[in-house]
mmCIF file of C-alpha atoms in Angstrom:
data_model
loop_
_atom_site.group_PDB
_atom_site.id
_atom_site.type_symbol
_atom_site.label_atom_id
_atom_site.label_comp_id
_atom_site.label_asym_id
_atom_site.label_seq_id
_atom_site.Cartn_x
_atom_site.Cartn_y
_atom_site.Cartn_z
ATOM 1 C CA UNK P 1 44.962 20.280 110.313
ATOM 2 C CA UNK P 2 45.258 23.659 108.882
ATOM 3 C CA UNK P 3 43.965 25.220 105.536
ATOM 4 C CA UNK P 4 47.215 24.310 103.207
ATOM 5 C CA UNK P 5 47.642 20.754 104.844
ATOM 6 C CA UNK P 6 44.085 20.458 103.932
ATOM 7 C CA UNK P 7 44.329 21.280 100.141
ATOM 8 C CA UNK P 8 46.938 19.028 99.549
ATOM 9 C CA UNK P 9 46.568 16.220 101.070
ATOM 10 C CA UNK P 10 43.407 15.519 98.676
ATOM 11 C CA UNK P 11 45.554 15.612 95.752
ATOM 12 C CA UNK P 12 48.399 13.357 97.116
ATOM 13 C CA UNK P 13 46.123 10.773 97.788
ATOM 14 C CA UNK P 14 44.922 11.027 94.234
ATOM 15 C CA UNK P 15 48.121 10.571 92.864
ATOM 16 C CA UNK P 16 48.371 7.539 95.258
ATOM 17 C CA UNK P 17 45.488 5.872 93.796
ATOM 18 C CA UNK P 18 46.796 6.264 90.433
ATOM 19 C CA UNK P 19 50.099 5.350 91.010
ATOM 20 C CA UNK P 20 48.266 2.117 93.187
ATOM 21 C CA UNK P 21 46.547 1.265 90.132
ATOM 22 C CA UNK P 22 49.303 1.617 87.811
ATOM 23 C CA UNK P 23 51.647 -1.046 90.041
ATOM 24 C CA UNK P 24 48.796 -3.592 90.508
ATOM 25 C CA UNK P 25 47.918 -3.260 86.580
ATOM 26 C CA UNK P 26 51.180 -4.369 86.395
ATOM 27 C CA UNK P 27 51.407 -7.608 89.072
ATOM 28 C CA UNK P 28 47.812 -8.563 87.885
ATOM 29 C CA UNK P 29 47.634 -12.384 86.145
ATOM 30 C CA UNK P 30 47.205 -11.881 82.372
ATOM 31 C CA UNK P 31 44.910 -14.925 82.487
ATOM 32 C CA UNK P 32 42.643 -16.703 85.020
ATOM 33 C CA UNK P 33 42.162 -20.428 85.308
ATOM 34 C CA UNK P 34 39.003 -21.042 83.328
ATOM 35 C CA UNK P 35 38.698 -24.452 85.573
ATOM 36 C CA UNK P 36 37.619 -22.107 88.259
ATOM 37 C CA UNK P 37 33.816 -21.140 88.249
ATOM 38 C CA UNK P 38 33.079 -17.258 88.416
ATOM 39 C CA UNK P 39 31.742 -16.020 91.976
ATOM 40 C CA UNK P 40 28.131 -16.023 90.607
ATOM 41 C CA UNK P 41 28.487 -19.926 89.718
ATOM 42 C CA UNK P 42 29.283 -21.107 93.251
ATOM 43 C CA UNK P 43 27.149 -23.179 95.181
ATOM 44 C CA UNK P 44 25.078 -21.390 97.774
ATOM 45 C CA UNK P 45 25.135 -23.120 101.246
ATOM 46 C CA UNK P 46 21.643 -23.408 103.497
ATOM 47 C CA UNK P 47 23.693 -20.581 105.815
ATOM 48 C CA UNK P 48 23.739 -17.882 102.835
ATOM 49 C CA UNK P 49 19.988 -19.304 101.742
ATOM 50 C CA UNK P 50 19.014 -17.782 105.498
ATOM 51 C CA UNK P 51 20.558 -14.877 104.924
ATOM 52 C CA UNK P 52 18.796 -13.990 101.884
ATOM 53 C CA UNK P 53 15.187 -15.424 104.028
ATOM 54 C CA UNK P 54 16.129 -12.607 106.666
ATOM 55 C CA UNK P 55 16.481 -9.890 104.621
ATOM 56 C CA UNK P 56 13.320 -10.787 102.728
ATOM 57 C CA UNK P 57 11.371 -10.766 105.882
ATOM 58 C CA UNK P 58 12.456 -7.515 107.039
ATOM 59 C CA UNK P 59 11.038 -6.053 103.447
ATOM 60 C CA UNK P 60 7.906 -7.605 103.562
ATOM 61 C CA UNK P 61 7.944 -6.211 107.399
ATOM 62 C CA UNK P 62 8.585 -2.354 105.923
ATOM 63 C CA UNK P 63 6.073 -2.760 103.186
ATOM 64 C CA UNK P 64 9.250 -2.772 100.576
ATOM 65 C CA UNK P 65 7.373 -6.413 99.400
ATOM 66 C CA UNK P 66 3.630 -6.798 98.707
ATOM 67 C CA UNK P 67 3.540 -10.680 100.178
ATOM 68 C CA UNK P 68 2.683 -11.993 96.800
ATOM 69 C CA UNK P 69 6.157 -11.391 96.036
ATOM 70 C CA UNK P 70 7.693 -12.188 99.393
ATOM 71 C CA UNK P 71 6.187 -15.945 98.998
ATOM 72 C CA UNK P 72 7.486 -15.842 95.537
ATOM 73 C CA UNK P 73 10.975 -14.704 96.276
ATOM 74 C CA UNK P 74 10.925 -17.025 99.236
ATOM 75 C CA UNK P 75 10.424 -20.039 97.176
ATOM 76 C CA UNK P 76 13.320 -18.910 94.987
ATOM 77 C CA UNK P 77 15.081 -18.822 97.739
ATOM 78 C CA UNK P 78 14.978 -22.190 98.852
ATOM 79 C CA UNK P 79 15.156 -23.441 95.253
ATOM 80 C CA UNK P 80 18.306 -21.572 94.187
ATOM 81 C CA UNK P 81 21.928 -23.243 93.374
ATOM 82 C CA UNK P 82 23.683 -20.786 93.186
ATOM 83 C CA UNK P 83 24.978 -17.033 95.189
ATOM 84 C CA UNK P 84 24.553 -15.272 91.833
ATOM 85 C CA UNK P 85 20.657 -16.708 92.037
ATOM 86 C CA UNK P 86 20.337 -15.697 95.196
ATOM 87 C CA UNK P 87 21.798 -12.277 94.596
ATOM 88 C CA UNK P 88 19.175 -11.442 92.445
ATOM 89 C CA UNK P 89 16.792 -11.766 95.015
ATOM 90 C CA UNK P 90 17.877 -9.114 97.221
ATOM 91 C CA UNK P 91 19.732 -6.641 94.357
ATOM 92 C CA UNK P 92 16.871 -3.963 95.056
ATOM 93 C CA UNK P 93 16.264 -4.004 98.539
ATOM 94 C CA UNK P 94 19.857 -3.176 99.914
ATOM 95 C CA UNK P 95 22.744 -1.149 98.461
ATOM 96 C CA UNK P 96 25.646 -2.794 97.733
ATOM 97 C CA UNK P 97 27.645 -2.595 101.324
ATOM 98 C CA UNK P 98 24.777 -4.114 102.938
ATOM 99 C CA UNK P 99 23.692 -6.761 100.561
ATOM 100 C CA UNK P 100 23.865 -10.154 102.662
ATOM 101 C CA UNK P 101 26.864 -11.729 100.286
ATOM 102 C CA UNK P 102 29.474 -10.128 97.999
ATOM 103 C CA UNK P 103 30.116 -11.280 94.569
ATOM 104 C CA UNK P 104 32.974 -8.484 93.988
ATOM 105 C CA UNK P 105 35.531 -9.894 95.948
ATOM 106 C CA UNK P 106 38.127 -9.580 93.260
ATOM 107 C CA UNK P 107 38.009 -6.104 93.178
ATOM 108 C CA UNK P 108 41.651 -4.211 94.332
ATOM 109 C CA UNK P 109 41.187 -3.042 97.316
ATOM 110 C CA UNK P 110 42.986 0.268 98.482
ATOM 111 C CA UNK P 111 43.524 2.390 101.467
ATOM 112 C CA UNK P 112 45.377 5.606 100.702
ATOM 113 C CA UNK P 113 45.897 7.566 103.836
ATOM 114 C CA UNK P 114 42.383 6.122 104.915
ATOM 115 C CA UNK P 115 41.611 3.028 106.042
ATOM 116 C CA UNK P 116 39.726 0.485 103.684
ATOM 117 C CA UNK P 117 38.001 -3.308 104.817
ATOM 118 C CA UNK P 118 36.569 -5.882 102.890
ATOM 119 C CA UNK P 119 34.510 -8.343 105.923
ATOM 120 C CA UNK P 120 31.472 -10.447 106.054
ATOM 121 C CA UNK P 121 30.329 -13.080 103.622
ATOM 122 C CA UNK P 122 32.496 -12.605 100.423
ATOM 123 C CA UNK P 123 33.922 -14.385 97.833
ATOM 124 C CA UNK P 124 37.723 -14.413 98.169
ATOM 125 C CA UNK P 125 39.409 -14.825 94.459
ATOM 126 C CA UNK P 126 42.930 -16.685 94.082
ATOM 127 C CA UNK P 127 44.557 -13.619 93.348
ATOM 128 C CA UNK P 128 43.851 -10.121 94.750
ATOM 129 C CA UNK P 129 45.487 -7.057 94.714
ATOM 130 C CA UNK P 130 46.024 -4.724 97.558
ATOM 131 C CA UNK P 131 47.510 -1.326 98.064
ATOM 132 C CA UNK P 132 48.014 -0.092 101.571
ATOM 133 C CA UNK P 133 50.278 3.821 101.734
ATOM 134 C CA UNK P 134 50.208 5.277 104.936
ATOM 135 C CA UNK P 135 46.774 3.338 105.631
ATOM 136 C CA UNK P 136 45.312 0.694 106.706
ATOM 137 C CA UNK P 137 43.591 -2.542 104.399
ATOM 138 C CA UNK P 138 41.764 -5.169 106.498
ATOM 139 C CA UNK P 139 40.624 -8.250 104.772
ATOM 140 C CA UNK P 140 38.357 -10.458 107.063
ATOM 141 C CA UNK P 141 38.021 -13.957 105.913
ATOM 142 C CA UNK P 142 36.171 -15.316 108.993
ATOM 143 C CA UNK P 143 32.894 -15.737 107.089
ATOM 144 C CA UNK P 144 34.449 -15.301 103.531
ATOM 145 C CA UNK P 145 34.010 -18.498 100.680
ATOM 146 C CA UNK P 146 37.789 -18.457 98.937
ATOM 147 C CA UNK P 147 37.808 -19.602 95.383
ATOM 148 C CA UNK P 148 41.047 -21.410 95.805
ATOM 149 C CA UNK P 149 42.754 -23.595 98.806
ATOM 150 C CA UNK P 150 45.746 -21.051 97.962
ATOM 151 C CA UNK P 151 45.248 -17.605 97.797
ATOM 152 C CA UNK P 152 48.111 -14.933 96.348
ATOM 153 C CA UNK P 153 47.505 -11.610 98.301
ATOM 154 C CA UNK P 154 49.613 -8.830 95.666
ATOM 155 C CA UNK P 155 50.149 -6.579 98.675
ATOM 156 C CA UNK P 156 51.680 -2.968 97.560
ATOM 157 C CA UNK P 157 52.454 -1.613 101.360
ATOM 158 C CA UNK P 158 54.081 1.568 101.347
ATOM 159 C CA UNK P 159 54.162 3.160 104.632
ATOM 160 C CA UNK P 160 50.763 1.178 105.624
ATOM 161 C CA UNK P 161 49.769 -2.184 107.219
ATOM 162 C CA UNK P 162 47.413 -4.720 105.764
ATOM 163 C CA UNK P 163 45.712 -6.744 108.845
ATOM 164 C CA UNK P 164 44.354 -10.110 108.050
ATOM 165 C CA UNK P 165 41.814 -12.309 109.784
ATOM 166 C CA UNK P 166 41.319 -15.134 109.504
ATOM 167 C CA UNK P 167 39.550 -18.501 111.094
ATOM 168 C CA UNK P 168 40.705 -21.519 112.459
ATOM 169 C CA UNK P 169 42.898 -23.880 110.468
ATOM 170 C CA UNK P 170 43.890 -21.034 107.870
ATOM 171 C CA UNK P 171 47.731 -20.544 107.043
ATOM 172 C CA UNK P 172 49.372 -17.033 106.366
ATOM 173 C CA UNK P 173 52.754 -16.435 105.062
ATOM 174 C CA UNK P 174 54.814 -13.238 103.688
ATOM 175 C CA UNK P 175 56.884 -13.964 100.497
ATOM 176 C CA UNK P 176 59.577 -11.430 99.833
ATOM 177 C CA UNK P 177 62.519 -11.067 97.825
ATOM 178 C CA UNK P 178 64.289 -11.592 101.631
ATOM 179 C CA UNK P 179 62.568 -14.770 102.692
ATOM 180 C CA UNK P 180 59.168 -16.425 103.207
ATOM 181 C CA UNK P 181 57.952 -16.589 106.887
ATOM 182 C CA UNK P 182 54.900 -17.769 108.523
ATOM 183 C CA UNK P 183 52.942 -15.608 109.913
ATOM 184 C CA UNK P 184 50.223 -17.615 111.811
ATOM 185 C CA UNK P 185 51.246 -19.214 115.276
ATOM 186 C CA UNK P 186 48.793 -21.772 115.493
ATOM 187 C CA UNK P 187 50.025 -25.306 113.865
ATOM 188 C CA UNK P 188 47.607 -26.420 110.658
ATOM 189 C CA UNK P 189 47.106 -29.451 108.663
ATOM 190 C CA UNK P 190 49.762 -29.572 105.700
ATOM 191 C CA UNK P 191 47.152 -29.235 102.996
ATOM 192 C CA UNK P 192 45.224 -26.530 105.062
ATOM 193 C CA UNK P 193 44.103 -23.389 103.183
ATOM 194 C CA UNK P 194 46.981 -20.882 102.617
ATOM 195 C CA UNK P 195 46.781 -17.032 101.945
ATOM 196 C CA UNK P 196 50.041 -16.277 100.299
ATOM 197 C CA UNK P 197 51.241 -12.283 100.948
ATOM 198 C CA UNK P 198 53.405 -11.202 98.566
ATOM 199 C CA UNK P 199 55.048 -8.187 98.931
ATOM 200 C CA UNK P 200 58.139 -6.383 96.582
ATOM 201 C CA UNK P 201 58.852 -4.192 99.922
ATOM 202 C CA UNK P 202 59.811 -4.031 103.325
ATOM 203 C CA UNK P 203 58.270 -0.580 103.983
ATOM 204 C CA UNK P 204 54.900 -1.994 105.442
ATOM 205 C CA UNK P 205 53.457 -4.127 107.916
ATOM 206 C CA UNK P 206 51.634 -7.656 107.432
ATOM 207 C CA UNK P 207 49.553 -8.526 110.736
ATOM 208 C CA UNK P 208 47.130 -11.517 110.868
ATOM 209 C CA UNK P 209 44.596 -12.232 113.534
ATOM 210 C CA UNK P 210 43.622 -15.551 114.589
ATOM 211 C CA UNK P 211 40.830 -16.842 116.955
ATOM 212 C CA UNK P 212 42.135 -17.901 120.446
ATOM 213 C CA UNK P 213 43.643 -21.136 120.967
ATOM 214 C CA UNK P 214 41.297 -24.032 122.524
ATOM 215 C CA UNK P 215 42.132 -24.933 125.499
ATOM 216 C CA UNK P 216 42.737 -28.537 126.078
ATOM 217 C CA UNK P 217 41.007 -30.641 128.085
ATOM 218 C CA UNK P 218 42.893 -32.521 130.806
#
């Protein structure tokens, strides 16, 4: 890349983002369901009460925790309801991107001329807004907890691909202005969990990988 290639391309993908921001201001709900209960309020599972036990032990390992407070935290641990309890217990030993859980899931996420993921154990919301120009947006639901059975992906693809994973027994489908197709190959119960892609364009790509097909006993 040469010197005037690389002064502008900064500022284009600024006015992406802005522009990126602007559209999915525009597609996002006015109003949420207040049925649903915030990220925070969901029920944690014994899986994500080990994951806050292992990063625990690793502090008290370091010397981050005196073990007064590693017992302490530890009981909490075990005691806790909810992710946004167990959260708490981990907020100041790990930066964000490495905390064991994310509560932020419904945060846009946007890859202008970069590329952008959002893996690991996260809460998916029912509708989330993604922006994908000349990039690439990955969004790994393998180990995710969605909010809803059906999840509306506001995809803004311009030039870019979004790439989806996700795990058995999970439906994908593209709505456009064209048609609705399915993007998934493998066959899935009719009231399965479906993540619902809508896109206003044809100017990007939609890919979705799926874990390989069982093979059946004979």
């Amino acid at each position: 890349m040469n010197e005037r290639q690389g002064s502008w391309l900064p500022r284009l993908s600024e006015v992406g983002e802005r522009l990126a921001e602007e559209w999915q201001a525009a597609r996002r709900p006015r109003s949420s369901d207040p049925a649903l209960p915030e990220p925070h309020e969901l029920r944690a599972s014994d899986a994500d009460r080990d994951r806050i036990s292992q990063v625990l032990n690793e502090a008290v390992a370091d010397g981050r925790l005196g073990m007064a407070e590693f017992e302490e935290r530890l009981e909490a641990t075990y005691k806790a309801r909810t992710l946004g309890e167990l959260a708490a217990l981990t907020a100041d030993l790990l930066p964000p991107d490495q905390q064991p859980f994310r509560l932020d899931g419904g945060k846009p996420v946007s890859a202008i001329f970069r590329k952008e993921h959002r893996d690991g154990r996260w809460v998916v919301p029912a509708e989330l807004a993604v922006t994908a120009m000349f990039g690439t947006t990955t969004l790994d639901l393998r180990d995710a907890i969605m909010q809803t059975r059906r999840v509306v992906i506001n995809a803004t693809l311009m030039l870019g691909s979004l790439e989806i994973h996700v795990p058995e027994g999970v439906e994908v489908v593209r709505v456009s202005k064209e048609k609705t197709v399915v993007l998934t190959r493998q066959q899935c119960l009719p009231d399965c969990p479906v993540i619902e892609v809508r896109t206003a364009s044809s100017l990007g790509e939609v890919k979705v990988k799926e874990p390989p097909r069982r093979k059946r006993r004979r």
